[in-house]
Short mmCIF file of C-alpha atoms and ligand atoms in Angstrom, two decimals:
data_model
loop_
_atom_site.label_atom_id
_atom_site.label_comp_id
_atom_site.label_asym_id
_atom_site.label_seq_id
_atom_site.Cartn_x
_atom_site.Cartn_y
_atom_site.Cartn_z
CA MET Q 1 -6.24 16.03 -9.69
CA ARG Q 2 -5.37 12.75 -8.20
CA THR Q 3 -8.03 11.42 -5.92
CA PRO Q 4 -6.71 10.32 -2.65
CA PHE Q 5 -6.39 6.54 -1.74
CA ILE Q 6 -6.81 5.57 1.83
CA ALA Q 7 -5.98 2.08 2.27
CA ALA Q 8 -6.11 -0.33 5.13
CA ASN Q 9 -3.57 -2.88 5.99
CA TRP Q 10 -4.69 -5.20 8.26
CA LYS Q 11 -1.47 -7.22 8.28
CA MET Q 12 -2.39 -10.50 10.03
CA ASN Q 13 -4.94 -9.20 12.34
CA LEU Q 14 -8.74 -9.13 13.16
CA ASP Q 15 -10.80 -12.36 13.12
CA ARG Q 16 -13.80 -13.57 11.13
CA ALA Q 17 -16.13 -11.55 13.27
CA ALA Q 18 -14.51 -8.30 13.35
CA VAL Q 19 -14.00 -8.56 9.75
CA GLY Q 20 -17.64 -8.68 9.14
CA ALA Q 21 -18.10 -5.90 11.52
CA PHE Q 22 -15.72 -3.90 10.06
CA CYS Q 23 -17.17 -4.54 6.43
CA ARG Q 24 -20.55 -3.30 7.69
CA ALA Q 25 -19.37 -0.24 9.36
CA LEU Q 26 -17.29 0.53 6.31
CA ARG Q 27 -20.14 -0.30 4.13
CA ALA Q 28 -22.13 2.29 5.71
CA PHE Q 29 -19.29 4.70 5.75
CA ALA Q 30 -18.29 4.17 2.28
CA GLY Q 31 -22.05 4.90 1.21
CA ASP Q 32 -22.32 8.28 2.69
CA ALA Q 33 -22.78 11.16 0.12
CA ALA Q 34 -21.34 13.45 2.55
CA ARG Q 35 -17.89 11.40 2.87
CA PRO Q 36 -15.11 13.26 1.08
CA ALA Q 37 -13.99 12.11 -2.46
CA CYS Q 38 -11.50 9.07 -1.58
CA ARG Q 39 -10.83 5.89 -2.82
CA LEU Q 40 -10.86 3.47 -0.31
CA GLY Q 41 -9.14 0.02 -0.02
CA VAL Q 42 -8.97 -3.00 2.50
CA PHE Q 43 -5.99 -5.46 2.59
CA PRO Q 44 -6.95 -8.52 4.69
CA PRO Q 45 -5.18 -11.81 5.28
CA PHE Q 46 -5.93 -14.40 2.39
CA VAL Q 47 -8.03 -16.31 4.44
CA TYR Q 48 -10.82 -13.47 4.74
CA LEU Q 49 -10.31 -12.14 0.91
CA PRO Q 50 -13.54 -14.04 -0.04
CA GLN Q 51 -15.76 -12.75 2.91
CA VAL Q 52 -14.45 -9.38 2.38
CA VAL Q 53 -15.18 -9.37 -1.59
CA GLU Q 54 -18.71 -10.83 -0.85
CA ALA Q 55 -19.33 -8.05 1.91
CA LEU Q 56 -18.13 -5.18 0.26
CA ALA Q 57 -19.44 -6.00 -3.31
CA GLY Q 58 -20.69 -2.81 -4.91
CA SER Q 59 -19.31 -0.23 -2.55
CA GLY Q 60 -16.46 0.79 -4.61
CA VAL Q 61 -14.18 0.13 -2.00
CA ALA Q 62 -10.88 -1.84 -3.36
CA VAL Q 63 -10.32 -5.16 -1.76
CA GLY Q 64 -6.58 -6.38 -2.07
CA ALA Q 65 -3.94 -8.94 -0.86
CA GLN Q 66 -0.90 -8.46 1.21
CA THR Q 67 1.30 -10.51 -1.36
CA CYS Q 68 1.16 -12.94 -4.20
CA HIS Q 69 3.73 -14.87 -5.80
CA ALA Q 70 5.39 -14.25 -8.82
CA ALA Q 71 3.76 -17.86 -10.80
CA PRO Q 72 0.70 -18.27 -11.97
CA GLU Q 73 0.74 -21.99 -10.13
CA GLY Q 74 3.20 -24.40 -9.47
CA ALA Q 75 4.59 -26.41 -6.45
CA PHE Q 76 4.87 -23.25 -4.19
CA THR Q 77 4.04 -24.39 -0.99
CA GLY Q 78 2.19 -21.83 1.13
CA GLU Q 79 1.72 -19.39 -1.83
CA VAL Q 80 -1.07 -17.57 -3.56
CA SER Q 81 -1.01 -16.43 -7.14
CA ALA Q 82 -2.19 -13.39 -8.57
CA ARG Q 83 -4.41 -15.22 -10.98
CA MET Q 84 -5.88 -16.66 -7.79
CA LEU Q 85 -6.54 -13.47 -6.54
CA VAL Q 86 -8.25 -12.40 -9.45
CA GLU Q 87 -10.62 -15.12 -9.84
CA LEU Q 88 -11.87 -14.13 -6.26
CA ASP Q 89 -12.76 -10.48 -7.93
CA VAL Q 90 -9.39 -9.30 -5.74
CA GLU Q 91 -8.60 -5.90 -7.59
CA ALA Q 92 -5.16 -4.92 -5.62
CA VAL Q 93 -2.15 -6.30 -4.31
CA VAL Q 94 0.29 -4.64 -1.86
CA LEU Q 95 3.71 -5.99 -2.92
CA GLY Q 96 7.27 -5.31 -0.96
CA HIS Q 97 5.92 -4.40 2.26
CA SER Q 98 8.76 -3.95 4.68
CA GLU Q 99 7.39 -6.76 6.86
CA ARG Q 100 8.04 -9.06 3.68
CA ARG Q 101 11.00 -8.04 3.03
CA GLN Q 102 12.48 -8.43 6.51
CA HIS Q 103 10.92 -11.37 7.91
CA PHE Q 104 10.59 -13.39 4.86
CA GLY Q 105 13.47 -12.57 2.97
CA GLU Q 106 11.46 -10.81 0.16
CA THR Q 107 14.21 -9.75 -2.37
CA ASP Q 108 14.02 -6.95 -4.90
CA GLU Q 109 14.72 -9.72 -7.76
CA ALA Q 110 11.16 -11.49 -6.30
CA LEU Q 111 9.52 -8.29 -6.64
CA ALA Q 112 11.01 -7.39 -10.32
CA ARG Q 113 9.11 -10.69 -11.02
CA LYS Q 114 6.24 -9.85 -9.21
CA LEU Q 115 4.99 -6.68 -10.45
CA PRO Q 116 4.87 -7.99 -13.81
CA ALA Q 117 2.86 -10.91 -12.63
CA ALA Q 118 0.31 -8.60 -11.09
CA LEU Q 119 -0.10 -5.93 -13.48
CA ALA Q 120 -0.43 -9.15 -16.26
CA ALA Q 121 -3.26 -10.67 -14.25
CA GLY Q 122 -4.98 -7.39 -13.93
CA LEU Q 123 -4.14 -6.36 -10.10
CA GLN Q 124 -3.62 -3.32 -9.21
CA PRO Q 125 -0.17 -3.29 -7.19
CA ILE Q 126 0.70 -1.06 -4.59
CA LEU Q 127 4.30 -1.12 -4.31
CA CYS Q 128 5.79 -0.55 -0.66
CA ILE Q 129 9.34 1.18 -0.54
CA GLY Q 130 10.99 2.86 2.66
CA GLU Q 131 14.36 3.21 4.25
CA SER Q 132 15.75 1.87 7.97
CA GLU Q 133 16.51 4.24 10.50
CA GLU Q 134 20.38 3.89 10.48
CA ALA Q 135 19.73 4.58 6.23
CA ARG Q 136 18.01 7.70 7.20
CA ASP Q 137 20.66 9.02 9.69
CA ALA Q 138 23.46 7.91 7.17
CA GLY Q 139 21.66 10.27 4.66
CA GLN Q 140 20.88 7.47 2.57
CA THR Q 141 17.21 7.68 1.89
CA GLU Q 142 17.11 8.88 -1.46
CA ALA Q 143 19.78 6.36 -2.57
CA VAL Q 144 17.60 3.49 -0.90
CA LEU Q 145 14.18 4.65 -2.37
CA GLU Q 146 15.70 5.00 -5.81
CA ARG Q 147 17.55 1.59 -5.44
CA GLN Q 148 14.38 -0.30 -4.50
CA LEU Q 149 12.23 1.62 -7.39
CA GLN Q 150 14.46 0.78 -10.01
CA ALA Q 151 14.95 -2.56 -9.23
CA ASP Q 152 11.46 -3.76 -8.27
CA LEU Q 153 9.90 -1.77 -11.88
CA SER Q 154 12.87 -2.90 -13.84
CA ALA Q 155 10.92 -5.50 -15.61
CA VAL Q 156 7.87 -3.13 -16.44
CA GLU Q 157 7.68 -1.05 -19.29
CA PRO Q 158 7.02 2.61 -18.45
CA GLY Q 159 3.83 2.90 -20.44
CA ALA Q 160 2.42 -0.35 -18.39
CA LEU Q 161 2.69 1.77 -15.17
CA ALA Q 162 -0.04 4.14 -15.75
CA GLY Q 163 -1.85 4.72 -12.30
CA LEU Q 164 0.55 3.14 -10.11
CA VAL Q 165 0.39 3.37 -6.46
CA VAL Q 166 3.89 3.41 -4.67
CA ALA Q 167 3.42 3.47 -0.85
CA TYR Q 168 6.43 5.32 0.89
CA GLU Q 169 6.84 3.60 4.26
CA PRO Q 170 9.90 4.82 6.34
CA ILE Q 171 10.57 1.57 8.49
CA TRP Q 172 11.36 3.64 11.49
CA ALA Q 173 7.72 4.51 11.12
CA ILE Q 174 6.10 1.69 11.10
CA GLY Q 175 4.23 0.06 14.17
CA THR Q 176 6.25 2.68 15.84
CA GLY Q 177 3.92 5.80 16.79
CA ARG Q 178 6.83 7.77 15.04
CA THR Q 179 5.23 9.23 12.22
CA ALA Q 180 7.75 10.93 9.69
CA THR Q 181 7.03 14.53 9.83
CA ALA Q 182 4.90 16.24 7.24
CA ASP Q 183 8.15 17.76 5.38
CA GLN Q 184 10.00 14.36 5.76
CA ALA Q 185 7.29 12.47 4.16
CA GLN Q 186 6.44 15.34 1.57
CA GLU Q 187 10.38 15.23 0.36
CA ALA Q 188 10.40 11.40 -0.05
CA CYS Q 189 7.13 11.01 -1.56
CA ALA Q 190 8.38 13.86 -4.04
CA PHE Q 191 11.41 12.44 -4.57
CA VAL Q 192 9.71 9.14 -5.57
CA ARG Q 193 7.58 10.96 -8.17
CA ASP Q 194 10.80 12.10 -9.69
CA VAL Q 195 12.40 9.14 -10.09
CA LEU Q 196 9.07 7.40 -11.59
CA ARG Q 197 9.21 10.54 -14.01
CA GLU Q 198 12.81 9.73 -15.08
CA ARG Q 199 11.77 6.34 -15.76
CA GLY Q 200 9.16 7.62 -18.28
CA VAL Q 201 6.53 6.77 -16.48
CA GLU Q 202 3.46 9.35 -16.27
CA ALA Q 203 4.25 10.75 -12.63
CA ASP Q 204 1.36 12.90 -12.40
CA ALA Q 205 -1.30 10.33 -12.40
CA ALA Q 206 0.89 7.84 -10.51
CA ARG Q 207 -0.11 8.09 -6.71
CA VAL Q 208 2.24 8.07 -4.04
CA LEU Q 209 0.96 7.08 -0.42
CA TYR Q 210 2.60 7.70 2.91
CA GLY Q 211 2.81 4.87 5.76
CA GLY Q 212 3.75 4.70 9.04
CA SER Q 213 2.02 5.53 12.30
CA VAL Q 214 -1.00 7.13 10.41
CA LYS Q 215 -3.58 8.31 12.59
CA PRO Q 216 -6.41 10.54 12.90
CA GLY Q 217 -4.34 13.19 14.38
CA ASN Q 218 -1.56 13.13 11.74
CA ALA Q 219 -3.82 12.44 8.43
CA ALA Q 220 -4.59 15.89 7.49
CA GLU Q 221 -1.22 17.63 7.86
CA LEU Q 222 0.30 14.57 5.89
CA MET Q 223 -2.26 14.33 3.35
CA ALA Q 224 -2.11 18.42 2.78
CA GLN Q 225 1.09 17.84 1.26
CA ALA Q 226 1.22 18.30 -2.33
CA ASP Q 227 2.81 14.91 -3.60
CA ILE Q 228 1.51 12.86 -0.86
CA ASP Q 229 -1.73 11.04 -2.46
CA GLY Q 230 -3.02 8.94 0.65
CA ALA Q 231 -2.01 6.51 3.05
CA LEU Q 232 -1.65 2.77 3.68
CA VAL Q 233 -2.47 2.68 7.21
CA GLY Q 234 -1.56 -0.22 9.70
CA GLY Q 235 -2.40 -0.12 13.09
CA ALA Q 236 -4.84 2.88 13.04
CA SER Q 237 -6.98 0.88 10.25
CA LEU Q 238 -8.11 -2.00 12.62
CA ASP Q 239 -10.97 0.04 14.17
CA PRO Q 240 -13.30 1.09 11.51
CA GLU Q 241 -13.98 4.31 13.49
CA GLU Q 242 -10.44 5.28 13.59
CA PHE Q 243 -9.83 4.32 10.06
CA ALA Q 244 -13.03 6.48 8.87
CA ALA Q 245 -11.34 9.24 10.82
CA ILE Q 246 -8.05 9.09 8.75
CA VAL Q 247 -10.72 9.22 5.46
CA GLU Q 248 -12.40 12.48 7.02
CA ALA Q 249 -9.47 14.07 7.77
CA ALA Q 250 -8.02 13.35 4.15
CA GLY Q 251 -10.64 14.94 2.72
P1 13P R 301 1.13 0.96 10.91
O1 13P R 301 0.20 2.50 10.65
O2 13P R 301 0.72 0.50 12.21
O3 13P R 301 2.62 1.82 11.51
O4 13P R 301 1.74 0.40 9.68
C1 13P R 301 2.06 1.03 8.55
C2 13P R 301 2.11 -0.10 7.63
O5 13P R 301 2.89 -0.53 8.00
C3 13P R 301 1.10 -0.08 6.54
O6 13P R 301 1.26 -0.95 5.56
#
């Protein structure tokens, strides 16, 4: 059985005070014995990572970054390495989010270097993939997902990917309020698992998350699908009560 993983991607949002308030609320919620058994994760902007690691220490909530560089150090102004994150007791990293691919030119080639770097440093990568609206309309969804997965994982041995987390995030559903239907999300997540299996990855142990306009009102139906093992939540993860309601719905 795969424990659901519900992750909050704060993107470039919140401030120091709001981060503190969120962590206090999440700590109380995560410690509630009546809460459904979910793994929880929070992905703040870099600058808040030390604050969040300290505030959530011992709570069992995973703290992750929203990207990292492939090199351990060097002349890469503005970048942060996996090793630096690990030094801060950060456990995980989101890689390949569509906003990084779209706005910052992150390529599959760069991701093929970042994945092994994150794993070597001891970070849990959450690899994001997803198709554009044009690709879906053209019937290219599976081709896009397969291309991204094969390219991004190309430099990692399948055996090193035990416990991999992939987030299926259709670009047309991100921040639009237009969630994929449960059937669309299930179909894509099942396809992702099939591709992992064909690559030789232990696919039944990998988690495949859905992301894109997840809200308290649609989380239960999405999470009930056989191949959806959790959610990567953007907008609705900025409010601790909304995030908590999504976690409750997932259980
Ligand atoms: P929204 O939940 O705001 O659609 O964002 C999803 C997302 O991009 C999570 O990484």
